[in-house]
Amino acid sequence: MARARTGARVLGALLATVLGAALAGCSSTGGKRAADARKAQTTAGKAAVSTPRWTFAMVTHSGEGDTFWDIVQKGATEAAAKDNINFLYSKSDEGQQQAQLVQTAIDKKVDGLIVTLAKPDAMKDAVKKAVAAGIPVITVNSGSQQSAAYGAITHIGQDETVAGEAVGDELDERGRKKALCVLHEQGNVGHEQRCAGAKKTFGGEMQNLYVDGTNMPDVQASIEAKLQTDRSIDAVVTLGAPFADTAVRAKETARSKAEIATFDLNPKVAAALKAGTLGFAVDQQPYLQGYEAVDLLWLHRYNDDVLGGGRPVLTGPEIVTRNSAARLEDYTKRGTR
């Protein structure tokens, strides 16, 4: 029994993706039993490890009502429960306010810090101060180009330029000629990289449309006006799941034939893909970003482990179409995709 418990603790330290792949090939004895026991412990709110109860803080640039960050937070929370971590989450879509939240985490002397760098210039000093204080930092989602320079031990997310390039290729495959890239947060370097990447590989014409993402009626009106004045637009790409449904409504009101595509998934996006009202989505697996960030911080504190070899740990992009949406729909409903 002692050996079985030790095996369960070791398995609990493995990365979620590696663990899933390993267990898929295990027999019904040994690995599967250990995994089932670990799952039962986590479900009961008990940690699967015996390490000290460290405190990790995550500070993101999320705005209000952005379901993407709910998924990131869910992944981080579930990994924290498994790893015996006291998990603190805070957010602000204002760069200076986000930096102040990082300072608050430093003042609390947290044992690990996870941050996003959507507005890297505003975050630079705060992140470097955390590193100087001896707090290990992992960046997620945005800021892969600045992560190492600011002192983070690794970055977890998708390469935004590569993701954008995948969108441009997909638009070409669908025969699109003129696309609109809708940016809902000005100053977000990741958003700019997505649209620039798409423009790079897209054989047609791509225009950027800047909207106020905190005001959905304004977002709809802006897209609608653009579609009404330019009937040659045959594709609209939104950069977040909550904006996809708004773009669909704008298309319908404008009586446009443009195909709508989006970055990220949520239940509405999965359902719209199945129904055919959305053409495709780009998934960067936000649950994995949150889960892996906490797990990697735990591994770093426990075993001084680092992944990536100086390069980002990529969680995407994956192009999701009508054919693949069905297998992901249940996961979106439970809030993990």
XYZ file of C-alpha atoms in Angstrom:
337
model
C 0.000 0.000 0.000
C 2.851 2.388 0.779
C 4.250 1.741 -2.686
C 0.857 2.484 -4.275
C 0.560 5.749 -2.358
C 4.051 6.768 -3.431
C 3.146 6.015 -7.043
C 0.050 8.175 -6.771
C 2.072 11.099 -5.431
C 4.623 10.811 -8.228
C 1.901 10.646 -10.864
C 0.304 13.698 -9.305
C 3.435 15.710 -10.088
C 3.406 14.960 -13.802
C 2.108 17.425 -16.351
C -1.533 17.025 -17.330
C -0.783 16.359 -20.960
C 1.949 13.811 -20.259
C -0.208 12.164 -17.623
C -3.155 11.791 -19.974
C -1.016 10.260 -22.693
C 0.654 7.856 -20.289
C -2.558 6.660 -18.677
C -4.195 6.024 -22.033
C -1.669 3.265 -22.647
C -1.775 1.724 -19.149
C -3.521 -1.514 -18.250
C -6.504 -1.528 -15.921
C -4.138 -2.258 -13.054
C -1.404 0.005 -11.710
C -1.510 3.345 -13.597
C -5.271 3.540 -14.002
C -5.918 2.706 -10.346
C -3.441 5.347 -9.239
C -5.079 7.911 -11.510
C -8.557 7.026 -10.221
C -7.355 7.360 -6.644
C -5.780 10.732 -7.386
C -8.959 11.943 -9.097
C -11.035 10.929 -6.081
C -8.690 12.802 -3.751
C -8.825 15.962 -5.853
C -12.601 15.770 -6.161
C -12.827 15.578 -2.392
C -10.727 18.741 -2.131
C -7.654 16.872 -0.939
C -4.226 17.354 -2.455
C -2.537 14.491 -4.269
C 0.911 15.514 -2.995
C 2.530 15.984 0.395
C 4.552 19.124 -0.372
C 4.148 22.313 1.710
C 1.109 24.495 1.072
C 2.752 27.129 -1.094
C 0.897 30.233 -2.292
C 0.803 31.008 -6.017
C -0.751 34.166 -7.467
C -2.058 34.648 -11.003
C -2.536 38.179 -12.329
C -4.098 38.505 -15.800
C -5.239 41.262 -18.138
C -8.795 39.895 -18.300
C -11.686 42.270 -18.716
C -15.146 41.718 -17.298
C -17.224 38.934 -18.832
C -14.419 37.313 -20.834
C -15.168 33.574 -20.698
C -11.673 32.740 -21.924
C -10.200 33.704 -18.576
C -12.827 31.714 -16.699
C -11.387 28.633 -18.428
C -7.780 29.623 -17.642
C -8.729 30.153 -14.009
C -10.549 26.818 -13.844
C -7.461 24.975 -15.062
C -5.251 26.798 -12.572
C -7.668 26.173 -9.687
C -7.906 22.449 -10.388
C -4.129 22.080 -10.643
C -3.767 24.029 -7.390
C -6.145 21.659 -5.599
C -4.090 18.690 -6.774
C -0.770 20.309 -5.868
C -1.764 21.562 -2.381
C -1.458 25.187 -3.527
C -3.163 28.217 -2.033
C -4.206 29.911 -5.275
C -4.867 33.660 -5.568
C -6.378 35.196 -8.689
C -6.698 38.857 -9.658
C -7.158 40.735 -12.922
C -7.292 44.101 -14.643
C -7.414 45.039 -18.299
C -5.525 48.242 -17.460
C -1.764 47.739 -17.647
C -0.831 49.959 -14.710
C -3.506 48.415 -12.506
C -2.313 44.932 -13.440
C 1.214 45.945 -12.446
C -0.117 47.155 -9.080
C -1.767 43.767 -8.548
C 1.618 42.144 -9.167
C 3.093 44.442 -6.528
C 0.380 43.303 -4.113
C 1.403 39.698 -4.743
C 5.047 40.609 -4.100
C 4.079 42.303 -0.829
C 2.295 39.096 0.208
C 5.554 37.222 -0.431
C 3.899 34.609 -2.617
C 5.872 31.485 -3.505
C 5.174 31.736 -7.227
C 3.665 34.164 -9.715
C 1.829 33.708 -13.016
C 1.291 36.798 -15.171
C 0.171 37.815 -18.632
C 2.053 40.388 -20.673
C -0.585 41.748 -23.020
C 0.806 45.208 -22.268
C 4.447 44.382 -21.630
C 5.785 47.906 -21.159
C 3.414 48.487 -18.244
C 4.340 45.142 -16.670
C 8.108 45.159 -17.158
C 9.228 46.770 -13.884
C 6.724 44.852 -11.738
C 7.738 41.471 -13.156
C 11.438 42.231 -12.793
C 10.832 43.301 -9.194
C 9.149 39.967 -8.465
C 12.092 38.096 -9.945
C 14.536 40.214 -7.913
C 12.551 39.299 -4.791
C 13.219 35.622 -5.498
C 9.707 34.801 -6.709
C 9.669 32.384 -9.681
C 7.548 33.825 -12.495
C 5.798 32.076 -15.364
C 4.137 34.095 -18.122
C 1.048 32.757 -19.878
C -1.015 33.604 -22.929
C 0.692 36.807 -24.023
C 4.209 38.185 -23.939
C 6.238 35.246 -25.219
C 8.749 37.620 -26.810
C 9.349 39.537 -23.557
C 9.046 36.643 -21.092
C 12.700 35.585 -20.868
C 13.996 39.169 -20.941
C 11.840 40.013 -17.923
C 13.243 37.031 -16.007
C 10.369 34.519 -16.275
C 11.388 30.868 -16.148
C 9.143 29.960 -19.077
C 6.139 31.036 -21.146
C 3.019 28.948 -21.742
C 0.609 29.713 -24.572
C 0.401 29.911 -28.312
C 2.635 31.897 -30.613
C 0.215 34.626 -31.647
C 1.899 35.261 -34.980
C 1.821 31.550 -35.851
C -1.834 31.399 -34.814
C -2.625 34.335 -37.059
C -0.783 32.716 -39.939
C -2.933 29.603 -39.465
C -6.027 31.780 -39.817
C -4.736 33.310 -43.046
C -4.094 29.846 -44.457
C -7.576 28.670 -43.443
C -9.209 31.696 -45.082
C -7.336 30.901 -48.286
C -8.502 27.290 -48.195
C -12.067 28.539 -47.891
C -11.652 30.788 -50.908
C -12.090 34.085 -49.052
C -10.920 37.285 -50.724
C -11.479 40.135 -48.258
C -11.425 39.786 -44.475
C -12.018 41.983 -41.453
C -9.918 41.404 -38.312
C -11.743 42.785 -35.259
C -9.463 43.954 -32.418
C -11.385 44.460 -29.170
C -8.567 45.651 -26.872
C -6.300 48.443 -28.043
C -2.699 48.147 -26.913
C -2.813 44.345 -26.663
C 0.312 43.219 -28.507
C -1.002 39.678 -28.885
C -4.048 40.891 -30.776
C -1.912 42.930 -33.127
C 0.283 39.886 -33.754
C -2.736 37.725 -34.583
C -4.042 40.105 -37.205
C -0.572 40.735 -38.622
C 0.059 36.994 -38.873
C -3.235 36.443 -40.675
C -2.495 39.284 -43.056
C 0.922 37.786 -43.803
C -0.386 34.446 -45.096
C -3.808 35.474 -46.403
C -3.808 35.766 -50.173
C -6.632 38.290 -50.128
C -7.039 41.696 -48.497
C -7.308 42.039 -44.720
C -8.379 45.148 -42.820
C -8.206 45.817 -39.083
C -11.259 47.109 -37.245
C -10.732 48.488 -33.727
C -13.726 48.305 -31.381
C -14.424 48.877 -27.696
C -14.589 45.348 -26.335
C -16.222 46.498 -23.100
C -19.277 47.704 -25.037
C -20.927 44.877 -26.998
C -23.600 47.067 -28.629
C -20.773 49.250 -29.949
C -18.905 46.163 -31.195
C -21.986 44.971 -33.079
C -22.711 48.403 -34.523
C -19.118 48.834 -35.722
C -19.005 45.455 -37.474
C -22.464 45.949 -38.914
C -21.575 49.352 -40.331
C -18.443 47.973 -41.948
C -20.328 45.095 -43.559
C -23.049 47.403 -44.833
C -20.638 49.854 -46.444
C -18.359 47.205 -47.961
C -20.253 44.272 -49.462
C -17.024 42.735 -50.744
C -16.023 41.641 -47.214
C -16.537 37.877 -47.183
C -14.917 36.994 -43.837
C -14.862 38.436 -40.322
C -12.358 37.231 -37.717
C -12.949 38.062 -34.054
C -10.184 37.636 -31.494
C -12.224 36.252 -28.607
C -15.127 33.837 -28.197
C -17.569 36.346 -26.631
C -17.311 38.502 -29.761
C -18.121 35.731 -32.233
C -21.850 35.709 -31.450
C -21.915 39.497 -31.691
C -20.295 39.321 -35.128
C -22.899 36.771 -36.248
C -25.699 39.136 -35.188
C -23.993 42.029 -36.994
C -23.752 39.920 -40.144
C -27.431 39.012 -39.991
C -28.541 42.606 -39.417
C -26.311 43.842 -42.228
C -27.592 41.024 -44.476
C -24.036 40.139 -45.298
C -22.811 36.805 -46.649
C -19.476 37.030 -44.845
C -18.265 33.958 -42.982
C -17.523 34.502 -39.295
C -14.495 32.940 -37.607
C -13.066 33.452 -34.157
C -10.228 32.792 -31.787
C -11.050 30.680 -28.719
C -13.902 28.397 -27.710
C -16.871 28.508 -25.367
C -20.245 26.680 -25.396
C -21.822 29.212 -27.774
C -18.920 28.935 -30.209
C -19.045 25.127 -30.164
C -22.799 25.179 -30.796
C -22.435 27.750 -33.583
C -19.734 25.660 -35.256
C -22.044 22.636 -35.193
C -24.904 24.716 -36.574
C -22.715 26.199 -39.309
C -23.202 29.837 -38.292
C -19.467 30.007 -37.553
C -16.911 28.819 -40.056
C -14.041 27.899 -37.755
C -12.384 28.722 -34.446
C -8.775 28.835 -33.265
C -8.309 27.069 -29.952
C -5.256 27.794 -27.778
C -6.481 25.558 -24.932
C -6.822 28.087 -22.084
C -7.531 25.375 -19.498
C -4.128 23.932 -20.302
C -2.481 27.333 -19.920
C -3.802 27.736 -16.380
C -3.260 24.114 -15.367
C 0.265 23.855 -16.735
C 1.325 27.186 -15.246
C 0.437 26.071 -11.715
C 1.835 22.586 -12.275
C 5.124 23.934 -13.639
C 5.497 26.341 -10.723
C 4.891 23.408 -8.371
C 7.512 21.343 -10.203
C 9.943 24.250 -10.032
C 9.451 24.685 -6.290
C 9.557 20.933 -5.639
C 12.272 19.799 -8.022
C 13.755 22.935 -9.649
C 12.306 21.761 -12.977
C 11.973 23.994 -16.036
C 10.307 23.133 -19.352
C 10.744 24.668 -22.775
C 14.523 24.814 -23.054
C 14.346 28.599 -23.318
C 11.425 28.503 -25.748
C 7.669 28.882 -25.124
C 5.624 25.820 -24.189
C 2.962 25.922 -26.909
C -0.698 25.101 -26.267
C -1.962 25.972 -29.748
C -3.129 26.838 -32.283
C -5.679 24.187 -33.239
C -8.206 24.950 -35.972
C -11.655 23.726 -34.901
C -14.286 23.276 -37.619
C -17.831 21.984 -37.806
C -16.523 18.421 -38.107
C -14.443 18.587 -34.918
C -16.734 20.782 -32.811
C -18.997 17.910 -31.722
C -16.250 16.093 -29.823
C -15.380 19.271 -27.918
C -18.888 20.482 -27.097
C -19.208 18.569 -23.814
C -15.869 19.956 -22.678
C -16.940 23.522 -23.434
C -20.120 22.989 -21.389
C -18.142 21.912 -18.337
C -15.856 24.916 -18.761
C -12.579 23.233 -19.714
C -12.412 24.043 -23.472
